Amino acid sequence: MARVALVTGGTRGIGRAIAERLKAAGHKVAANYARDHAAAQTFQRETGIPAYSWDVADHAACEAGIAKVVADLGPIEILINNAGITRDATMHKMSVEGWRDVVDTNLTSCFNMCRQVIDSMRQRGFGRIVNVGSINGQAGQYGQVNYAAAKSGIHGFTKALAQEGAAKGITVNAIAPGYVDTDMVRAVPPAVLEKIIARIPVGRLGRAEDIARTVLFLVADDADFITGSTISVNGGQHMY
Ligand code: NDP
C-alpha cells in the first residue's frame, strides 16, 4: 500500500538513496535536510521529491517542519531517522560543542522527530520507524566518543519505542551501516580508508543502495512481525 514517508537527511548520501527507493516503491516521499540548499535543489530536480529544510536537532523546528510536510502530503506513516553528522576528536581534545552537536543531531533528533509523528501513528494503528545507527555505535571507534555514544543510544531508543508501539501496529527498527561510500566517508583520509576496506570481508565499501534496500524491507506492510531489531549492513566487518 502507498504510504506517506519522511526521510531526514534525505537529499544526499544514504538518505537520498532511501528516498528514491521509497518513491520507486510507490510511496509519497518527503526529504528533510539542514542547510545545503544547492544539493537539495539538485535532488528535487532529479528525483521530483520535495525537500524541506530544518534542523532535526531543534525540537521546535521539527514540530514546524513536520506540520508543513503533513499539510502538503498527509500524516506520516513511515519515518526514517537518517540525518547524522560526525565531529571527530579524541576525548582530550573534544569540545563541549562537538559533543552536543553530535548527540543532538544523531540521537536527540530521533526523539524530536518521533515525538511529532507518534500520536497520529497510534491513532491510525500503523507506523514504520527506522533509525539509522552505525557500526561505530556497536563496536566503538577511536576519536568518536560522541558519535559512538549517540549511535549506541539509537539502538536502546529503538528497542524501548518498539515495545511501546507493538500493540498499536507501529514497528521500530534500526539499521547499523558499516562504511558506506558517501560524502561522510569521503572525508576520511585515503590512507585510513584503505585500512578500513582491508578489514571488510566483502572487500568493498557499502553503497547507499545497500542501506536503502534494507529500509524498504523493514517498512513493508507485511514486515509487521519485525520490531526492535537492529540489522547490520556492513559487508561482514562487525558481526554483532
Ligand atoms: P551525508 O553527510 O552524506 O548526508 C547527511 C544528510 O543529513 C544531508 O542531507 C544533511 O543535510 C543531513 N543533515 C545533517 N545534519 C542535519 C541536521 N541537523 N538537520 C537536518 N538534516 C541534517 O551522510 P551519510 O549519507 O553518509 O549518512 C547518513 C546516516 O548514516 C547518518 O546518520 C550517518 O551517521 C549514518 N552512517 C553513515 C555511514 C557512512 O559510512 N556513510 C556509516 C554508518 C552510519 P545537508 O545536505 O543540508 O548538509
PDB file of C-alpha atoms and ligand atoms in Angstrom:
ATOM      1  CA  MET A   1       0.000   0.000   0.000  1.00  0.00           C
ATOM      2  CA  ALA A   2       1.233   3.519  -0.811  1.00  0.00           C
ATOM      3  CA  ARG A   3       2.199   5.403   2.350  1.00  0.00           C
ATOM      4  CA  VAL A   4       3.463   8.868   3.255  1.00  0.00           C
ATOM      5  CA  ALA A   5       7.166   8.687   4.101  1.00  0.00           C
ATOM      6  CA  LEU A   6       9.622  11.231   5.506  1.00  0.00           C
ATOM      7  CA  VAL A   7      13.396  10.762   5.343  1.00  0.00           C
ATOM      8  CA  THR A   8      15.622  13.045   7.424  1.00  0.00           C
ATOM      9  CA  GLY A   9      18.908  13.933   5.762  1.00  0.00           C
ATOM     10  CA  GLY A  10      17.173  12.677   2.634  1.00  0.00           C
ATOM     11  CA  THR A  11      18.794  14.864  -0.006  1.00  0.00           C
ATOM     12  CA  ARG A  12      22.315  13.400  -0.051  1.00  0.00           C
ATOM     13  CA  GLY A  13      24.146  10.128   0.532  1.00  0.00           C
ATOM     14  CA  ILE A  14      22.306   7.269   2.184  1.00  0.00           C
ATOM     15  CA  GLY A  15      19.169   9.346   2.764  1.00  0.00           C
ATOM     16  CA  ARG A  16      18.868  10.204  -0.898  1.00  0.00           C
ATOM     17  CA  ALA A  17      19.060   6.519  -1.880  1.00  0.00           C
ATOM     18  CA  ILE A  18      16.386   5.724   0.721  1.00  0.00           C
ATOM     19  CA  ALA A  19      14.087   8.496  -0.513  1.00  0.00           C
ATOM     20  CA  GLU A  20      14.471   7.382  -4.129  1.00  0.00           C
ATOM     21  CA  ARG A  21      13.810   3.730  -3.281  1.00  0.00           C
ATOM     22  CA  LEU A  22      10.705   4.596  -1.280  1.00  0.00           C
ATOM     23  CA  LYS A  23       9.402   6.679  -4.162  1.00  0.00           C
ATOM     24  CA  ALA A  24      10.117   3.894  -6.659  1.00  0.00           C
ATOM     25  CA  ALA A  25       8.088   1.570  -4.418  1.00  0.00           C
ATOM     26  CA  GLY A  26       5.096   3.877  -4.843  1.00  0.00           C
ATOM     27  CA  HIS A  27       5.221   5.835  -1.590  1.00  0.00           C
ATOM     28  CA  LYS A  28       4.630   9.601  -1.292  1.00  0.00           C
ATOM     29  CA  VAL A  29       8.005  10.809  -0.066  1.00  0.00           C
ATOM     30  CA  ALA A  30       9.365  13.990   1.539  1.00  0.00           C
ATOM     31  CA  ALA A  31      13.026  14.593   2.303  1.00  0.00           C
ATOM     32  CA  ASN A  32      14.403  16.813   5.049  1.00  0.00           C
ATOM     33  CA  TYR A  33      17.866  18.399   5.032  1.00  0.00           C
ATOM     34  CA  ALA A  34      19.815  21.005   7.020  1.00  0.00           C
ATOM     35  CA  ARG A  35      21.477  23.736   5.006  1.00  0.00           C
ATOM     36  CA  ASP A  36      22.920  22.557   1.685  1.00  0.00           C
ATOM     37  CA  HIS A  37      20.254  24.205  -0.456  1.00  0.00           C
ATOM     38  CA  ALA A  38      22.176  23.631  -3.701  1.00  0.00           C
ATOM     39  CA  ALA A  39      22.276  19.857  -3.114  1.00  0.00           C
ATOM     40  CA  ALA A  40      18.593  19.930  -2.152  1.00  0.00           C
ATOM     41  CA  GLN A  41      17.658  21.759  -5.359  1.00  0.00           C
ATOM     42  CA  THR A  42      19.574  19.252  -7.467  1.00  0.00           C
ATOM     43  CA  PHE A  43      17.895  16.429  -5.546  1.00  0.00           C
ATOM     44  CA  GLN A  44      14.414  17.886  -6.113  1.00  0.00           C
ATOM     45  CA  ARG A  45      15.069  18.440  -9.801  1.00  0.00           C
ATOM     46  CA  GLU A  46      16.490  14.958 -10.377  1.00  0.00           C
ATOM     47  CA  THR A  47      14.027  12.977  -8.247  1.00  0.00           C
ATOM     48  CA  GLY A  48      10.818  15.025  -8.158  1.00  0.00           C
ATOM     49  CA  ILE A  49      10.767  14.522  -4.372  1.00  0.00           C
ATOM     50  CA  PRO A  50      10.018  17.659  -2.303  1.00  0.00           C
ATOM     51  CA  ALA A  51      12.755  18.735   0.126  1.00  0.00           C
ATOM     52  CA  TYR A  52      12.237  20.662   3.368  1.00  0.00           C
ATOM     53  CA  SER A  53      14.987  22.426   5.292  1.00  0.00           C
ATOM     54  CA  TRP A  54      15.083  22.310   9.067  1.00  0.00           C
ATOM     55  CA  ASP A  55      17.485  21.300  11.833  1.00  0.00           C
ATOM     56  CA  VAL A  56      16.496  17.928  13.305  1.00  0.00           C
ATOM     57  CA  ALA A  57      18.382  18.814  16.488  1.00  0.00           C
ATOM     58  CA  ASP A  58      15.867  21.594  17.158  1.00  0.00           C
ATOM     59  CA  HIS A  59      12.598  20.349  18.665  1.00  0.00           C
ATOM     60  CA  ALA A  60      10.503  23.371  17.674  1.00  0.00           C
ATOM     61  CA  ALA A  61      11.898  23.249  14.126  1.00  0.00           C
ATOM     62  CA  CYS A  62      10.880  19.575  13.859  1.00  0.00           C
ATOM     63  CA  GLU A  63       7.374  20.445  15.039  1.00  0.00           C
ATOM     64  CA  ALA A  64       7.023  23.199  12.420  1.00  0.00           C
ATOM     65  CA  GLY A  65       8.733  21.198   9.642  1.00  0.00           C
ATOM     66  CA  ILE A  66       6.619  18.110  10.134  1.00  0.00           C
ATOM     67  CA  ALA A  67       3.438  20.203  10.266  1.00  0.00           C
ATOM     68  CA  LYS A  68       4.347  21.550   6.820  1.00  0.00           C
ATOM     69  CA  VAL A  69       5.042  18.066   5.406  1.00  0.00           C
ATOM     70  CA  VAL A  70       1.758  16.781   6.843  1.00  0.00           C
ATOM     71  CA  ALA A  71      -0.125  19.740   5.329  1.00  0.00           C
ATOM     72  CA  ASP A  72       1.454  19.003   1.933  1.00  0.00           C
ATOM     73  CA  LEU A  73       1.421  15.196   1.826  1.00  0.00           C
ATOM     74  CA  GLY A  74      -0.733  13.904   4.715  1.00  0.00           C
ATOM     75  CA  PRO A  75       0.032  12.151   8.026  1.00  0.00           C
ATOM     76  CA  ILE A  76       3.439  10.493   8.142  1.00  0.00           C
ATOM     77  CA  GLU A  77       3.246   6.714   8.216  1.00  0.00           C
ATOM     78  CA  ILE A  78       6.910   5.927   7.541  1.00  0.00           C
ATOM     79  CA  LEU A  79       9.659   7.875   9.298  1.00  0.00           C
ATOM     80  CA  ILE A  80      13.324   7.280   8.534  1.00  0.00           C
ATOM     81  CA  ASN A  81      15.613   8.982  11.047  1.00  0.00           C
ATOM     82  CA  ASN A  82      18.734   9.122   8.903  1.00  0.00           C
ATOM     83  CA  ALA A  83      20.247  12.616   9.388  1.00  0.00           C
ATOM     84  CA  GLY A  84      23.606  12.457  11.077  1.00  0.00           C
ATOM     85  CA  ILE A  85      26.954  14.198  11.440  1.00  0.00           C
ATOM     86  CA  THR A  86      30.430  13.488  12.755  1.00  0.00           C
ATOM     87  CA  ARG A  87      32.711  15.860  14.668  1.00  0.00           C
ATOM     88  CA  ASP A  88      35.642  13.552  15.379  1.00  0.00           C
ATOM     89  CA  ALA A  89      38.166  14.258  18.131  1.00  0.00           C
ATOM     90  CA  THR A  90      39.738  12.228  20.874  1.00  0.00           C
ATOM     91  CA  MET A  91      38.298  12.839  24.337  1.00  0.00           C
ATOM     92  CA  HIS A  92      41.178  15.040  25.475  1.00  0.00           C
ATOM     93  CA  LYS A  93      40.540  17.357  22.532  1.00  0.00           C
ATOM     94  CA  MET A  94      36.741  17.170  22.264  1.00  0.00           C
ATOM     95  CA  SER A  95      34.858  20.401  22.889  1.00  0.00           C
ATOM     96  CA  VAL A  96      31.511  20.521  24.612  1.00  0.00           C
ATOM     97  CA  GLU A  97      30.057  21.837  21.318  1.00  0.00           C
ATOM     98  CA  GLY A  98      31.485  18.839  19.450  1.00  0.00           C
ATOM     99  CA  TRP A  99      29.810  16.540  21.960  1.00  0.00           C
ATOM    100  CA  ARG A 100      26.464  18.359  21.971  1.00  0.00           C
ATOM    101  CA  ASP A 101      26.197  18.844  18.186  1.00  0.00           C
ATOM    102  CA  VAL A 102      26.738  15.155  17.531  1.00  0.00           C
ATOM    103  CA  VAL A 103      24.450  13.870  20.292  1.00  0.00           C
ATOM    104  CA  ASP A 104      21.709  16.370  19.418  1.00  0.00           C
ATOM    105  CA  THR A 105      21.868  15.756  15.662  1.00  0.00           C
ATOM    106  CA  ASN A 106      22.207  11.978  15.759  1.00  0.00           C
ATOM    107  CA  LEU A 107      20.202  10.975  18.833  1.00  0.00           C
ATOM    108  CA  THR A 108      18.023  13.770  20.237  1.00  0.00           C
ATOM    109  CA  SER A 109      16.744  14.185  16.675  1.00  0.00           C
ATOM    110  CA  CYS A 110      15.144  10.731  16.922  1.00  0.00           C
ATOM    111  CA  PHE A 111      13.135  11.930  19.923  1.00  0.00           C
ATOM    112  CA  ASN A 112      12.317  15.253  18.233  1.00  0.00           C
ATOM    113  CA  MET A 113      11.023  13.518  15.117  1.00  0.00           C
ATOM    114  CA  CYS A 114       9.266  10.527  16.676  1.00  0.00           C
ATOM    115  CA  ARG A 115       7.512  12.748  19.207  1.00  0.00           C
ATOM    116  CA  GLN A 116       5.800  14.591  16.337  1.00  0.00           C
ATOM    117  CA  VAL A 117       4.523  11.519  14.488  1.00  0.00           C
ATOM    118  CA  ILE A 118       3.771   9.041  17.251  1.00  0.00           C
ATOM    119  CA  ASP A 119       0.269  10.300  18.104  1.00  0.00           C
ATOM    120  CA  SER A 120      -1.023  10.018  14.546  1.00  0.00           C
ATOM    121  CA  MET A 121       0.640   6.616  14.081  1.00  0.00           C
ATOM    122  CA  ARG A 122      -1.049   5.388  17.277  1.00  0.00           C
ATOM    123  CA  GLN A 123      -4.427   6.764  16.163  1.00  0.00           C
ATOM    124  CA  ARG A 124      -4.128   5.164  12.730  1.00  0.00           C
ATOM    125  CA  GLY A 125      -2.857   1.850  14.106  1.00  0.00           C
ATOM    126  CA  PHE A 126       0.056   1.851  11.668  1.00  0.00           C
ATOM    127  CA  GLY A 127       3.587   3.159  11.679  1.00  0.00           C
ATOM    128  CA  ARG A 128       7.042   2.254  10.452  1.00  0.00           C
ATOM    129  CA  ILE A 129      10.071   3.908  12.048  1.00  0.00           C
ATOM    130  CA  VAL A 130      13.629   3.114  11.002  1.00  0.00           C
ATOM    131  CA  ASN A 131      16.559   4.722  12.817  1.00  0.00           C
ATOM    132  CA  VAL A 132      19.983   4.771  11.190  1.00  0.00           C
ATOM    133  CA  GLY A 133      22.648   3.789  13.705  1.00  0.00           C
ATOM    134  CA  SER A 134      26.205   2.781  12.862  1.00  0.00           C
ATOM    135  CA  ILE A 135      28.768   0.045  13.117  1.00  0.00           C
ATOM    136  CA  ASN A 136      30.651   2.510  15.321  1.00  0.00           C
ATOM    137  CA  GLY A 137      27.722   2.593  17.744  1.00  0.00           C
ATOM    138  CA  GLN A 138      28.055  -1.175  18.040  1.00  0.00           C
ATOM    139  CA  ALA A 139      31.832  -1.504  18.156  1.00  0.00           C
ATOM    140  CA  GLY A 140      33.027   1.950  19.277  1.00  0.00           C
ATOM    141  CA  GLN A 141      35.657   3.898  17.326  1.00  0.00           C
ATOM    142  CA  TYR A 142      38.792   5.829  18.201  1.00  0.00           C
ATOM    143  CA  GLY A 143      38.104   9.569  18.085  1.00  0.00           C
ATOM    144  CA  GLN A 144      34.335   9.116  18.110  1.00  0.00           C
ATOM    145  CA  VAL A 145      33.216   9.070  21.730  1.00  0.00           C
ATOM    146  CA  ASN A 146      30.420  11.491  20.813  1.00  0.00           C
ATOM    147  CA  TYR A 147      29.293   9.662  17.660  1.00  0.00           C
ATOM    148  CA  ALA A 148      29.586   6.158  19.129  1.00  0.00           C
ATOM    149  CA  ALA A 149      27.588   7.214  22.203  1.00  0.00           C
ATOM    150  CA  ALA A 150      24.863   8.815  20.096  1.00  0.00           C
ATOM    151  CA  LYS A 151      24.599   5.885  17.686  1.00  0.00           C
ATOM    152  CA  SER A 152      24.675   3.368  20.508  1.00  0.00           C
ATOM    153  CA  GLY A 153      21.865   5.349  22.130  1.00  0.00           C
ATOM    154  CA  ILE A 154      19.812   4.875  18.973  1.00  0.00           C
ATOM    155  CA  HIS A 155      19.833   1.143  19.492  1.00  0.00           C
ATOM    156  CA  GLY A 156      18.374   1.440  23.029  1.00  0.00           C
ATOM    157  CA  PHE A 157      15.893   4.078  21.841  1.00  0.00           C
ATOM    158  CA  THR A 158      14.737   1.702  19.112  1.00  0.00           C
ATOM    159  CA  LYS A 159      14.131  -1.220  21.454  1.00  0.00           C
ATOM    160  CA  ALA A 160      12.214   0.862  24.010  1.00  0.00           C
ATOM    161  CA  LEU A 161       9.977   2.569  21.451  1.00  0.00           C
ATOM    162  CA  ALA A 162       9.400  -0.771  19.711  1.00  0.00           C
ATOM    163  CA  GLN A 163       7.905  -2.106  22.948  1.00  0.00           C
ATOM    164  CA  GLU A 164       5.587   0.892  23.203  1.00  0.00           C
ATOM    165  CA  GLY A 165       4.483   0.734  19.566  1.00  0.00           C
ATOM    166  CA  ALA A 166       3.975  -3.007  19.210  1.00  0.00           C
ATOM    167  CA  ALA A 167       0.331  -3.125  20.261  1.00  0.00           C
ATOM    168  CA  LYS A 168      -0.501  -0.167  18.003  1.00  0.00           C
ATOM    169  CA  GLY A 169       0.815  -1.526  14.707  1.00  0.00           C
ATOM    170  CA  ILE A 170       3.967   0.574  14.908  1.00  0.00           C
ATOM    171  CA  THR A 171       7.300  -1.137  14.252  1.00  0.00           C
ATOM    172  CA  VAL A 172      10.579   0.494  15.226  1.00  0.00           C
ATOM    173  CA  ASN A 173      13.845  -0.893  13.907  1.00  0.00           C
ATOM    174  CA  ALA A 174      17.416   0.247  13.421  1.00  0.00           C
ATOM    175  CA  ILE A 175      19.995  -0.289  10.718  1.00  0.00           C
ATOM    176  CA  ALA A 176      23.680  -0.229  11.588  1.00  0.00           C
ATOM    177  CA  PRO A 177      25.560   0.544   8.369  1.00  0.00           C
ATOM    178  CA  GLY A 178      29.221  -0.193   8.005  1.00  0.00           C
ATOM    179  CA  TYR A 179      31.368   2.192   5.967  1.00  0.00           C
ATOM    180  CA  VAL A 180      29.311   3.483   3.054  1.00  0.00           C
ATOM    181  CA  ASP A 181      30.665   5.481   0.141  1.00  0.00           C
ATOM    182  CA  THR A 182      29.127   8.927   0.789  1.00  0.00           C
ATOM    183  CA  ASP A 183      30.443  12.438   1.481  1.00  0.00           C
ATOM    184  CA  MET A 184      30.776  11.492   5.173  1.00  0.00           C
ATOM    185  CA  VAL A 185      33.238   8.699   4.379  1.00  0.00           C
ATOM    186  CA  ARG A 186      34.950  10.608   1.568  1.00  0.00           C
ATOM    187  CA  ALA A 187      36.090  12.991   4.339  1.00  0.00           C
ATOM    188  CA  VAL A 188      38.176  10.158   5.868  1.00  0.00           C
ATOM    189  CA  PRO A 189      41.880  10.379   4.831  1.00  0.00           C
ATOM    190  CA  PRO A 190      42.605   7.901   1.955  1.00  0.00           C
ATOM    191  CA  ALA A 191      45.284   6.017   3.921  1.00  0.00           C
ATOM    192  CA  VAL A 192      42.823   5.403   6.780  1.00  0.00           C
ATOM    193  CA  LEU A 193      40.111   4.389   4.330  1.00  0.00           C
ATOM    194  CA  GLU A 194      42.409   1.838   2.721  1.00  0.00           C
ATOM    195  CA  LYS A 195      42.961   0.203   6.103  1.00  0.00           C
ATOM    196  CA  ILE A 196      39.221   0.174   6.759  1.00  0.00           C
ATOM    197  CA  ILE A 197      38.452  -1.517   3.428  1.00  0.00           C
ATOM    198  CA  ALA A 198      41.100  -4.144   4.174  1.00  0.00           C
ATOM    199  CA  ARG A 199      39.042  -5.111   7.250  1.00  0.00           C
ATOM    200  CA  ILE A 200      35.771  -5.563   5.315  1.00  0.00           C
ATOM    201  CA  PRO A 201      35.388  -9.257   4.361  1.00  0.00           C
ATOM    202  CA  VAL A 202      33.218  -8.412   1.330  1.00  0.00           C
ATOM    203  CA  GLY A 203      36.151  -6.301   0.123  1.00  0.00           C
ATOM    204  CA  ARG A 204      34.422  -3.029  -0.674  1.00  0.00           C
ATOM    205  CA  LEU A 205      32.729  -0.042   0.912  1.00  0.00           C
ATOM    206  CA  GLY A 206      28.981  -0.207   1.243  1.00  0.00           C
ATOM    207  CA  ARG A 207      26.764   1.560  -1.266  1.00  0.00           C
ATOM    208  CA  ALA A 208      23.912   3.843  -0.201  1.00  0.00           C
ATOM    209  CA  GLU A 209      21.663   1.457  -2.098  1.00  0.00           C
ATOM    210  CA  ASP A 210      22.664  -1.386   0.291  1.00  0.00           C
ATOM    211  CA  ILE A 211      21.073   0.560   3.135  1.00  0.00           C
ATOM    212  CA  ALA A 212      18.072   1.688   1.088  1.00  0.00           C
ATOM    213  CA  ARG A 213      17.080  -1.885   0.212  1.00  0.00           C
ATOM    214  CA  THR A 214      17.145  -2.773   3.915  1.00  0.00           C
ATOM    215  CA  VAL A 215      14.870   0.163   4.722  1.00  0.00           C
ATOM    216  CA  LEU A 216      12.420  -0.969   2.069  1.00  0.00           C
ATOM    217  CA  PHE A 217      12.335  -4.438   3.612  1.00  0.00           C
ATOM    218  CA  LEU A 218      11.632  -3.052   7.102  1.00  0.00           C
ATOM    219  CA  VAL A 219       8.872  -0.618   6.139  1.00  0.00           C
ATOM    220  CA  ALA A 220       6.735  -3.078   4.176  1.00  0.00           C
ATOM    221  CA  ASP A 221       3.180  -3.502   5.434  1.00  0.00           C
ATOM    222  CA  ASP A 222       3.815  -7.217   5.938  1.00  0.00           C
ATOM    223  CA  ALA A 223       7.031  -6.650   7.934  1.00  0.00           C
ATOM    224  CA  ASP A 224       4.785  -6.206  10.976  1.00  0.00           C
ATOM    225  CA  PHE A 225       6.459  -9.000  12.979  1.00  0.00           C
ATOM    226  CA  ILE A 226       9.896  -7.373  12.775  1.00  0.00           C
ATOM    227  CA  THR A 227      10.330  -4.808  15.519  1.00  0.00           C
ATOM    228  CA  GLY A 228      13.030  -3.769  17.967  1.00  0.00           C
ATOM    229  CA  SER A 229      15.700  -5.220  15.671  1.00  0.00           C
ATOM    230  CA  THR A 230      18.994  -3.820  14.528  1.00  0.00           C
ATOM    231  CA  ILE A 231      20.100  -5.032  11.112  1.00  0.00           C
ATOM    232  CA  SER A 232      23.826  -4.737  10.452  1.00  0.00           C
ATOM    233  CA  VAL A 233      24.668  -3.897   6.834  1.00  0.00           C
ATOM    234  CA  ASN A 234      28.435  -3.829   6.881  1.00  0.00           C
ATOM    235  CA  GLY A 235      29.945  -6.388   4.484  1.00  0.00           C
ATOM    236  CA  GLY A 236      30.795  -8.644   7.425  1.00  0.00           C
ATOM    237  CA  GLN A 237      33.081  -6.105   9.090  1.00  0.00           C
ATOM    238  CA  HIS A 238      31.459  -6.487  12.500  1.00  0.00           C
ATOM    239  CA  MET A 239      29.219  -9.424  13.381  1.00  0.00           C
ATOM    240  CA  TYR A 240      27.155  -8.311  16.339  1.00  0.00           C
TER     241      TYR A 240
HETATM  242  P1  NDP B   1      25.943  12.638   4.409  1.00  0.00           P
HETATM  243  O1  NDP B   1      26.877  13.541   5.134  1.00  0.00           O
HETATM  244  O2  NDP B   1      26.285  12.187   3.029  1.00  0.00           O
HETATM  245  O3  NDP B   1      24.474  13.317   4.354  1.00  0.00           O
HETATM  246  C1  NDP B   1      23.917  13.767   5.551  1.00  0.00           C
HETATM  247  C2  NDP B   1      22.497  14.252   5.331  1.00  0.00           C
HETATM  248  O4  NDP B   1      21.992  14.616   6.640  1.00  0.00           O
HETATM  249  C3  NDP B   1      22.418  15.501   4.485  1.00  0.00           C
HETATM  250  O5  NDP B   1      21.201  15.509   3.761  1.00  0.00           O
HETATM  251  C4  NDP B   1      22.404  16.622   5.519  1.00  0.00           C
HETATM  252  O6  NDP B   1      21.807  17.822   5.086  1.00  0.00           O
HETATM  253  C5  NDP B   1      21.569  15.970   6.602  1.00  0.00           C
HETATM  254  N1  NDP B   1      21.759  16.594   7.917  1.00  0.00           N
HETATM  255  C6  NDP B   1      22.907  16.726   8.620  1.00  0.00           C
HETATM  256  N2  NDP B   1      22.671  17.391   9.775  1.00  0.00           N
HETATM  257  C7  NDP B   1      21.349  17.692   9.768  1.00  0.00           C
HETATM  258  C8  NDP B   1      20.502  18.399  10.660  1.00  0.00           C
HETATM  259  N3  NDP B   1      20.956  18.928  11.801  1.00  0.00           N
HETATM  260  N4  NDP B   1      19.186  18.545  10.324  1.00  0.00           N
HETATM  261  C9  NDP B   1      18.708  18.025   9.177  1.00  0.00           C
HETATM  262  N5  NDP B   1      19.455  17.340   8.298  1.00  0.00           N
HETATM  263  C10 NDP B   1      20.764  17.181   8.592  1.00  0.00           C
HETATM  264  O7  NDP B   1      25.715  11.408   5.383  1.00  0.00           O
HETATM  265  P2  NDP B   1      25.581   9.835   5.049  1.00  0.00           P
HETATM  266  O8  NDP B   1      24.591   9.652   3.973  1.00  0.00           O
HETATM  267  O9  NDP B   1      26.915   9.252   4.931  1.00  0.00           O
HETATM  268  O10 NDP B   1      24.972   9.301   6.438  1.00  0.00           O
HETATM  269  C11 NDP B   1      23.574   9.145   6.653  1.00  0.00           C
HETATM  270  C12 NDP B   1      23.376   8.479   8.004  1.00  0.00           C
HETATM  271  O11 NDP B   1      24.040   7.212   8.023  1.00  0.00           O
HETATM  272  C13 NDP B   1      23.962   9.269   9.183  1.00  0.00           C
HETATM  273  O12 NDP B   1      23.127   9.141  10.303  1.00  0.00           O
HETATM  274  C14 NDP B   1      25.293   8.584   9.438  1.00  0.00           C
HETATM  275  O13 NDP B   1      25.717   8.770  10.753  1.00  0.00           O
HETATM  276  C15 NDP B   1      24.909   7.155   9.141  1.00  0.00           C
HETATM  277  N6  NDP B   1      26.038   6.305   8.811  1.00  0.00           N
HETATM  278  C16 NDP B   1      26.827   6.592   7.729  1.00  0.00           C
HETATM  279  C17 NDP B   1      27.885   5.771   7.420  1.00  0.00           C
HETATM  280  C18 NDP B   1      28.765   6.014   6.246  1.00  0.00           C
HETATM  281  O14 NDP B   1      29.747   5.275   6.126  1.00  0.00           O
HETATM  282  N7  NDP B   1      28.473   6.961   5.371  1.00  0.00           N
HETATM  283  C19 NDP B   1      28.228   4.611   8.266  1.00  0.00           C
HETATM  284  C20 NDP B   1      27.323   4.392   9.363  1.00  0.00           C
HETATM  285  C21 NDP B   1      26.278   5.231   9.613  1.00  0.00           C
HETATM  286  P3  NDP B   1      22.676  18.933   4.249  1.00  0.00           P
HETATM  287  O15 NDP B   1      22.790  18.370   2.865  1.00  0.00           O
HETATM  288  O16 NDP B   1      21.845  20.161   4.326  1.00  0.00           O
HETATM  289  O17 NDP B   1      24.002  19.050   4.941  1.00  0.00           O
END
